Tab-separated table of C-alpha atoms in Angstrom:
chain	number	residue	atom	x	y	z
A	989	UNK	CA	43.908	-22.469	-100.699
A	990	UNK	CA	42.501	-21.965	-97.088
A	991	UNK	CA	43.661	-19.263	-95.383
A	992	UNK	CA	44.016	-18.580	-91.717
A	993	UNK	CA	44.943	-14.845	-90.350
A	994	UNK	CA	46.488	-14.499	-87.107
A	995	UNK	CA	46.397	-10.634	-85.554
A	996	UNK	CA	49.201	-9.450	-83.369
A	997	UNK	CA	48.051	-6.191	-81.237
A	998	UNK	CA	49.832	-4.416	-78.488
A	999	UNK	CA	51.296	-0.866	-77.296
A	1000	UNK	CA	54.017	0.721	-79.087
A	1001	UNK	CA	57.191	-1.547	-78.092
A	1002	UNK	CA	55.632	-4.192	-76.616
A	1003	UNK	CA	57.360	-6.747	-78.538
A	1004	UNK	CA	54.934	-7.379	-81.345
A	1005	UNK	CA	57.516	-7.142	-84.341
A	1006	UNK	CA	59.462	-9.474	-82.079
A	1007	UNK	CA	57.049	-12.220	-81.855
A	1008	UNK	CA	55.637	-11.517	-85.230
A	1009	UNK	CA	59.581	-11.506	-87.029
A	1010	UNK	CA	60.050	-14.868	-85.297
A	1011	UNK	CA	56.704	-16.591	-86.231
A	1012	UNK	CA	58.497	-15.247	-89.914
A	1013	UNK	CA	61.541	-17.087	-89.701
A	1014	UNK	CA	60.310	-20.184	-88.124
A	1015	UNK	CA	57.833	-20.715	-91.236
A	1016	UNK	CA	59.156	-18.641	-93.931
A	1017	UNK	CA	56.989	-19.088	-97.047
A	1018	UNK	CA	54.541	-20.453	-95.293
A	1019	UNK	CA	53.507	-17.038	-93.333
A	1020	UNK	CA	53.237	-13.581	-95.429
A	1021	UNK	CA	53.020	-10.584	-92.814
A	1022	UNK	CA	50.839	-7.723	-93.095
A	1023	UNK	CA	51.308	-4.446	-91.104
A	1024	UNK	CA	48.852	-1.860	-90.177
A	1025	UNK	CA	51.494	0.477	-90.244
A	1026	UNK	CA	51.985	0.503	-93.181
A	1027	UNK	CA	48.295	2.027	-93.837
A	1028	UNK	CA	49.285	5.408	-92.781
A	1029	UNK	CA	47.171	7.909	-94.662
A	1030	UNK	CA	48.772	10.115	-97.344
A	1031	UNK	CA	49.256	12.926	-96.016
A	1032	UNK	CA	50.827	14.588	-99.290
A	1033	UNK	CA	49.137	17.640	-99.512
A	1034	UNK	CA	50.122	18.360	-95.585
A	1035	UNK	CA	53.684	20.209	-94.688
A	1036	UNK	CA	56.100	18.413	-93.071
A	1037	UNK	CA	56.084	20.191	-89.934
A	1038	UNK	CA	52.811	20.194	-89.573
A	1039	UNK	CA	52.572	16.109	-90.400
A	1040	UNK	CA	55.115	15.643	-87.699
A	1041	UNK	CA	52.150	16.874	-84.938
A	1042	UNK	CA	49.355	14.583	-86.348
A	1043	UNK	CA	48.186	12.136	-83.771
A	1044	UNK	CA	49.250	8.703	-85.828
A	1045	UNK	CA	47.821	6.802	-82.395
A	1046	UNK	CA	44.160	7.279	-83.436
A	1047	UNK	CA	42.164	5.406	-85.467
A	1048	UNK	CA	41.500	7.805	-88.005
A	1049	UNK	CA	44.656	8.424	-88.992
A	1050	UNK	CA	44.816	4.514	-90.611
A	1051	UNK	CA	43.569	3.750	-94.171
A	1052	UNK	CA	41.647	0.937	-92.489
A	1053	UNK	CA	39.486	0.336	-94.534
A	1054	UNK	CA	42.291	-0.740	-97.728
A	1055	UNK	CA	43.800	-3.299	-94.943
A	1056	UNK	CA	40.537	-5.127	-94.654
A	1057	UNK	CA	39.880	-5.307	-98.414
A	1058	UNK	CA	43.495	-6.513	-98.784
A	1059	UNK	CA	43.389	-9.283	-96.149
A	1060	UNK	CA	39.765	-10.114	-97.864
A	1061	UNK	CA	41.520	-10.329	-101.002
A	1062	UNK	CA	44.306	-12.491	-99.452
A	1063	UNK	CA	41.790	-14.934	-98.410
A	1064	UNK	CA	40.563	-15.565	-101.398
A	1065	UNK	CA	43.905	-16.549	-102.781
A	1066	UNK	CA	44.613	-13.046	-104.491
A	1067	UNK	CA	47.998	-11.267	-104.227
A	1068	UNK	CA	47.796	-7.189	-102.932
A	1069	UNK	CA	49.944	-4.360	-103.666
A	1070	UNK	CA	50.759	-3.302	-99.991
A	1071	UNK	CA	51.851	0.478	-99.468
A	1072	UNK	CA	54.880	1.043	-97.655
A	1073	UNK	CA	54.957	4.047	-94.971
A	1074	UNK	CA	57.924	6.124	-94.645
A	1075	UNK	CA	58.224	6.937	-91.019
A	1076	UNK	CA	60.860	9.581	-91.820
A	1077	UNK	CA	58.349	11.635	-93.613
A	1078	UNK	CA	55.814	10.802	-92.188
A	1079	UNK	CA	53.843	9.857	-94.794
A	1080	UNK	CA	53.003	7.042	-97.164
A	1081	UNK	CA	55.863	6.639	-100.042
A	1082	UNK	CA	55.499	5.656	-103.835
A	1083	UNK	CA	56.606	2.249	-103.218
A	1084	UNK	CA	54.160	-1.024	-103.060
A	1085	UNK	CA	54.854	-4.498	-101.636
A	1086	UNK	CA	53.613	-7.433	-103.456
A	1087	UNK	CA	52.271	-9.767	-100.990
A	1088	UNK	CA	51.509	-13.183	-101.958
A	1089	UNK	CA	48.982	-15.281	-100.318
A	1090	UNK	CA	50.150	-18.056	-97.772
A	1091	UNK	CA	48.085	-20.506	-95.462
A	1092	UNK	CA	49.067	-18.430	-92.226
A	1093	UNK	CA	48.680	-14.368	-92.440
A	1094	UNK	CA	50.220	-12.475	-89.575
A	1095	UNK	CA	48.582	-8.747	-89.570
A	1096	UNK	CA	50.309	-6.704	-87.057
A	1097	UNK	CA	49.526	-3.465	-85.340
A	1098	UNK	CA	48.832	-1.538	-82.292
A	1099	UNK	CA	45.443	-0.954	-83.104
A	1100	UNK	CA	44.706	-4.165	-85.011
A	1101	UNK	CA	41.501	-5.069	-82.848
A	1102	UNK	CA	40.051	-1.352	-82.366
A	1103	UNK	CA	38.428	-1.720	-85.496
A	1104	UNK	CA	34.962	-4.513	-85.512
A	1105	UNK	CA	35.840	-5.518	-89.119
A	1106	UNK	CA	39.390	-6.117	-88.561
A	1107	UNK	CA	38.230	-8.703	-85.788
A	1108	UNK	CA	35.858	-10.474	-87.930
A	1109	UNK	CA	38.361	-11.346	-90.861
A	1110	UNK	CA	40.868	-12.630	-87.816
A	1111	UNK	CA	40.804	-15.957	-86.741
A	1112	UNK	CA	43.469	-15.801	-83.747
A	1113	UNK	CA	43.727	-12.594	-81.993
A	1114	UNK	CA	47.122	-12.092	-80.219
A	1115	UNK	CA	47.818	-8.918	-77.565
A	1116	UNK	CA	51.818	-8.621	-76.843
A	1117	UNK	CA	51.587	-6.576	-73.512
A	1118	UNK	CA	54.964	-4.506	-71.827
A	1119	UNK	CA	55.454	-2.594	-68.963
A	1120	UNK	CA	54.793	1.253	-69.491
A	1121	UNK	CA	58.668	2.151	-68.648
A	1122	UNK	CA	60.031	-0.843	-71.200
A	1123	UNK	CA	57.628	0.146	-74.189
A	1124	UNK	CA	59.010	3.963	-73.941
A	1125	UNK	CA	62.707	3.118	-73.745
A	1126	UNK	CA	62.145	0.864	-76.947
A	1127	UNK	CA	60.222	3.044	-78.741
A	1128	UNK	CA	62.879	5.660	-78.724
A	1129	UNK	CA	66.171	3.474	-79.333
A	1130	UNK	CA	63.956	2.066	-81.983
A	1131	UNK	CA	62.620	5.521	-83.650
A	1132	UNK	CA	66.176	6.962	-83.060
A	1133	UNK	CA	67.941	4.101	-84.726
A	1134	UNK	CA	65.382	2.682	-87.413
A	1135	UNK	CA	63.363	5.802	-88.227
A	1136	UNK	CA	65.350	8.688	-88.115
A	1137	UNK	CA	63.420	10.682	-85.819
A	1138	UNK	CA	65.311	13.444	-83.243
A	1139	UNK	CA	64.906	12.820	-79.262
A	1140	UNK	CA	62.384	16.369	-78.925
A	1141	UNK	CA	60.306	15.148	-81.169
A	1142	UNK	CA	59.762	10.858	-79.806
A	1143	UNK	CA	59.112	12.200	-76.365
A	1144	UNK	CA	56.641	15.002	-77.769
A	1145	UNK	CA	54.580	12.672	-79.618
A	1146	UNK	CA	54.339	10.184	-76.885
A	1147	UNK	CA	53.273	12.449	-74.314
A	1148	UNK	CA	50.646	14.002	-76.121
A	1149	UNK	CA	49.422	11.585	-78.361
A	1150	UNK	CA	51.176	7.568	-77.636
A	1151	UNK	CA	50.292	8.033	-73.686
A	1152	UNK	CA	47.123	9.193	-74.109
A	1153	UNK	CA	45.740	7.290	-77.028
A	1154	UNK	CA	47.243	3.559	-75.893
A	1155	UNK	CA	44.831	4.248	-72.585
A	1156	UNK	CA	41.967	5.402	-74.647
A	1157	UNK	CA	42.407	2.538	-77.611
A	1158	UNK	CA	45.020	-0.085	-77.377
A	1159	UNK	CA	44.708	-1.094	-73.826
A	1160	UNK	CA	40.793	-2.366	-73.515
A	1161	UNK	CA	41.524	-4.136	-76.929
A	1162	UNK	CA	43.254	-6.501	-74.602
A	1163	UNK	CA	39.924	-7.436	-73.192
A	1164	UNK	CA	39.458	-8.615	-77.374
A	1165	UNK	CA	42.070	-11.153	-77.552
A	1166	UNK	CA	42.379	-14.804	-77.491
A	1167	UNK	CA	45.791	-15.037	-75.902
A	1168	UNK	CA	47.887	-12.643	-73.927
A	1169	UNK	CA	51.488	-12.129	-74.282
A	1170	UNK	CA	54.222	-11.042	-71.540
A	1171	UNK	CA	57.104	-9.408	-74.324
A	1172	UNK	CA	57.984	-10.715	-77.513
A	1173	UNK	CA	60.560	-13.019	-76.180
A	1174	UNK	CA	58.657	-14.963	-74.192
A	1175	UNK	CA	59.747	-18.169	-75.114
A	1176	UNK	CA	57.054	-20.561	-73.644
A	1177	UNK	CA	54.343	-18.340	-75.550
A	1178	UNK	CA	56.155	-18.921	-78.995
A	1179	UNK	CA	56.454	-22.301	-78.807
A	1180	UNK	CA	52.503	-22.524	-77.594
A	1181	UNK	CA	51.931	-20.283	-80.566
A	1182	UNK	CA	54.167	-21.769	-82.930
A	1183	UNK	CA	52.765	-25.260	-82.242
A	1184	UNK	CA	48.720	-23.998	-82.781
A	1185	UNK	CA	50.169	-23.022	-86.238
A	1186	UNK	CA	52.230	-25.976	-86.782
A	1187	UNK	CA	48.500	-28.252	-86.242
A	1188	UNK	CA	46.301	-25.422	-88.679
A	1189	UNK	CA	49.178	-25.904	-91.323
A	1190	UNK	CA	48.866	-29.790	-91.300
A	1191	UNK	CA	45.384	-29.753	-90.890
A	1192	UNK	CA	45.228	-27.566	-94.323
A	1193	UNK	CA	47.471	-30.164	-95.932
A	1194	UNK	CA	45.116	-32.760	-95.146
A	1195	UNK	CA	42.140	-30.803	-96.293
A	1196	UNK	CA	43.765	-30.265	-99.650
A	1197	UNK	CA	44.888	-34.197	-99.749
A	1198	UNK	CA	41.522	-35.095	-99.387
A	1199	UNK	CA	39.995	-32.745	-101.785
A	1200	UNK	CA	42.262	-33.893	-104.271
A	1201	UNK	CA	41.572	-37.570	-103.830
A	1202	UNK	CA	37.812	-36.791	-104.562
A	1203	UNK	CA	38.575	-35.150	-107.513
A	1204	UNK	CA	40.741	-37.806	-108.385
A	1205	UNK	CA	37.690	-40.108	-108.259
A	1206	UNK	CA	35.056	-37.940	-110.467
């Protein structure tokens, strides 16, 4: 089965779970979704006060390296046991995610196309770009509501760490991309989007027609 990954980069709130979650329920089985967040390190061995000041807007602080052997792995038809992050914790839980391989793979993540061997497995690079004020406001109703995390501690982290790392790291990957993205919403960019995969996914079908007919015919 031919597989095609599709990367979805962008600032913290900028809409990429948006546009990623409806790519998902436009094609359902079709797509399986990958996020880099979920690659947190384990940080196990760390207390939890002291895992709560760790800059998670850096590069090092992503198991990188297991993402790219898992999308490898993907591509070649094989399923992956994907960790699951607990953002709570702040650190990686005991629980895996069987992920199946599909024609379309959306990998997601704000640092997605920092990293040269990221780029090179992805085969449509998408930035979702927000203002500055917008990202902020969503990243703490979302943290609040989704992740458990107190007021103090979402503005801490983003001044010292989100602020200064999306300038330093997220932004010029924008300069990476094939396409550019105003929000997660924006409607004329999902249908664009939606119809590029729409033509890979028949285009696949007709590849594997064909190279069933000629084995028909040995």
């Amino acid at each position: 089965m031919k597989t095609m990954i599709i990367g979805i980069a962008g600032g913290t709130g900028s809409g990429k779970s948006t546009f990623t979650n409806r790519l998902k329920a436009e094609f359902g089985d079709e797509i399986a979704v990958v996020y880099h967040d979920n690659y947190y390190r384990r940080q196990d061995d760390v207390p939890f006060e002291e895992r709560k000041k760790v800059n998670y807007d850096h590069p090092d602080s992503l198991e990188t390296d297991l993402l790219v052997e898992h999308l490898k792995k993907l591509k070649r038809g094989e399923a992956v046991e994907c960790p699951v992050y607990d953002y709570s914790q702040h650190n990686r839980s005991d629980r895996v995610v069987r992920i199946e391989p599909r024609p379309i793979i959306l990998a997601e993540g704000i640092l997605l196309l920092a990293d040269p061997k990221l780029r090179e497995l992805i085969d449509i690079k998408i930035f979702v770009e927000a203002d500055a004020d917008e990202r902020i406001i969503r990243r703490i109703m979302r943290d609040v509501k989704e992740r458990g995390r107190d007021l103090d501690n979402i503005v801490t982290q983003y001044l010292t760490t989100v602020k200064p790392m999306h300038y330093l790291y997220v932004e010029p990957t924008r300069a990476l991309a094939d396409v550019i993205i105003n929000s997660g919403k924006n409607d004329v960019a999902f249908d664009i989007v939606r119809s590029k995969i729409r033509l890979m996914l028949q285009q696949m079908k007709e590849e594997t027609a064909l190279q069933q007919e000629d084995k028909n015919k040995i």
